[in-house]
Amino acid sequence: MTNKQTVALGDVSETLMIPLWCRAIETGRRRPILRDPRAQEIVAQLDYDFERRFASQRDLAFRACLRTVMIDRWVQEFLRMHPGGTVVEIGTGLNTRFERVDNGAMRWFDVDLPDSLALRRRFFSDTARRRMLPGAFGDDDWLAQLGSAGDGPFLFIAEAVLVYLTEETVRRGLNAIASAYPGSQFVLDTVTRRAIASQSRPMMQTYNAPFVWGCDDPRTIEAWGRHRCLDSITMLDLPPELRRRVPLKHRLAFSYLRARKPEVLRSHALHRFELRPPASA
């Protein structure tokens, strides 16, 4: 008999296992760029065949964690400027970002689909400063539960989420947040349309959750409202202090790709926007 937690998730929700496993694997390295012992604990408690899914992809775990670390840095920068601000993580899955960046004063909301939250509630609980909300990006029913714009400033995060949605849904979701919380910041990642069309995504081969939305230029997003792109970064732009922590084999791979196939390193980008409602809103 096993005491492990069973997993029952929809196709898109099940992809939350990918970043969870990546953080657990990275934590086990001798010099990890990210330490997440809670991820290791959760992986050990789930009745899920991680080995079948990911056994041959261990080297790719590091790259997924780079994205996570770079987003963590932006969250920490926001909290240095706004210690009592509100952070809203959309599609939170089994992420432990709150534990990694908590400053003891911020408010935090974890938003996800009902099946994902049902699993999450087995490992996390609401507190005075942290609350889980069922909701989907593109729907605005849950936005009113965050409080008024005066409870901000607000930072919204959608890591490895929007790529599964249509462009219409992404646009509607950003503009809804911009109208409800004008001036809020939003951190998201994009994948180029060329990468969307490619079939070479090893970690996704066993999932029935295709990439849908591709974006080649953040100026496209700016034009949806009056949004302003504050920062963009790709694997070509790693900060020096983070680049020094990259294992040698990955530094060599990045050097090769930088020289021979820079489009690969540019295919996945992170952006930080200031959201502003359309002029007609």
PDB file of N, CA, C and O in Angstrom, residues 8-9 113-123:
ATOM      1  N   ALA A   8      -4.877  13.859 -10.332  1.00  0.00           N
ATOM      2  CA  ALA A   8      -5.948  13.873 -11.333  1.00  0.00           C
ATOM      3  C   ALA A   8      -6.055  15.286 -11.881  1.00  0.00           C
ATOM      4  O   ALA A   8      -6.648  16.171 -11.251  1.00  0.00           O
ATOM      5  N   LEU A   9      -5.441  15.512 -13.031  1.00  0.00           N
ATOM      6  CA  LEU A   9      -5.358  16.849 -13.602  1.00  0.00           C
ATOM      7  C   LEU A   9      -5.746  16.828 -15.072  1.00  0.00           C
ATOM      8  O   LEU A   9      -5.546  15.835 -15.771  1.00  0.00           O
ATOM      9  N   LEU A 113      -6.522  26.960 -12.008  1.00  0.00           N
ATOM     10  CA  LEU A 113      -7.743  26.220 -12.318  1.00  0.00           C
ATOM     11  C   LEU A 113      -8.131  25.347 -11.128  1.00  0.00           C
ATOM     12  O   LEU A 113      -7.270  24.953 -10.330  1.00  0.00           O
ATOM     13  N   PRO A 114      -9.406  25.020 -10.986  1.00  0.00           N
ATOM     14  CA  PRO A 114      -9.857  24.254  -9.820  1.00  0.00           C
ATOM     15  C   PRO A 114      -9.123  22.934  -9.608  1.00  0.00           C
ATOM     16  O   PRO A 114      -8.819  22.571  -8.451  1.00  0.00           O
ATOM     17  N   ASP A 115      -8.804  22.185 -10.681  1.00  0.00           N
ATOM     18  CA  ASP A 115      -8.123  20.903 -10.472  1.00  0.00           C
ATOM     19  C   ASP A 115      -6.706  21.103  -9.950  1.00  0.00           C
ATOM     20  O   ASP A 115      -6.243  20.366  -9.076  1.00  0.00           O
ATOM     21  N   SER A 116      -6.028  22.131 -10.444  1.00  0.00           N
ATOM     22  CA  SER A 116      -4.678  22.424  -9.949  1.00  0.00           C
ATOM     23  C   SER A 116      -4.715  22.860  -8.485  1.00  0.00           C
ATOM     24  O   SER A 116      -3.885  22.443  -7.673  1.00  0.00           O
ATOM     25  N   LEU A 117      -5.687  23.709  -8.149  1.00  0.00           N
ATOM     26  CA  LEU A 117      -5.774  24.188  -6.765  1.00  0.00           C
ATOM     27  C   LEU A 117      -6.140  23.061  -5.804  1.00  0.00           C
ATOM     28  O   LEU A 117      -5.684  23.048  -4.655  1.00  0.00           O
ATOM     29  N   ALA A 118      -6.953  22.102  -6.272  1.00  0.00           N
ATOM     30  CA  ALA A 118      -7.310  20.979  -5.397  1.00  0.00           C
ATOM     31  C   ALA A 118      -6.066  20.198  -5.003  1.00  0.00           C
ATOM     32  O   ALA A 118      -5.912  19.771  -3.846  1.00  0.00           O
ATOM     33  N   LEU A 119      -5.149  20.022  -5.962  1.00  0.00           N
ATOM     34  CA  LEU A 119      -3.885  19.345  -5.656  1.00  0.00           C
ATOM     35  C   LEU A 119      -3.011  20.235  -4.783  1.00  0.00           C
ATOM     36  O   LEU A 119      -2.399  19.770  -3.808  1.00  0.00           O
ATOM     37  N   ARG A 120      -2.966  21.517  -5.098  1.00  0.00           N
ATOM     38  CA  ARG A 120      -2.116  22.436  -4.343  1.00  0.00           C
ATOM     39  C   ARG A 120      -2.525  22.496  -2.870  1.00  0.00           C
ATOM     40  O   ARG A 120      -1.663  22.581  -1.982  1.00  0.00           O
ATOM     41  N   ARG A 121      -3.814  22.446  -2.600  1.00  0.00           N
ATOM     42  CA  ARG A 121      -4.291  22.556  -1.222  1.00  0.00           C
ATOM     43  C   ARG A 121      -3.867  21.369  -0.354  1.00  0.00           C
ATOM     44  O   ARG A 121      -3.949  21.444   0.870  1.00  0.00           O
ATOM     45  N   ARG A 122      -3.402  20.308  -0.954  1.00  0.00           N
ATOM     46  CA  ARG A 122      -2.884  19.184  -0.158  1.00  0.00           C
ATOM     47  C   ARG A 122      -1.520  19.516   0.446  1.00  0.00           C
ATOM     48  O   ARG A 122      -1.085  18.869   1.401  1.00  0.00           O
ATOM     49  N   PHE A 123      -0.849  20.519  -0.118  1.00  0.00           N
ATOM     50  CA  PHE A 123       0.512  20.841   0.323  1.00  0.00           C
ATOM     51  C   PHE A 123       0.648  22.262   0.868  1.00  0.00           C
ATOM     52  O   PHE A 123       1.627  22.567   1.547  1.00  0.00           O
TER      53      PHE A 123
END
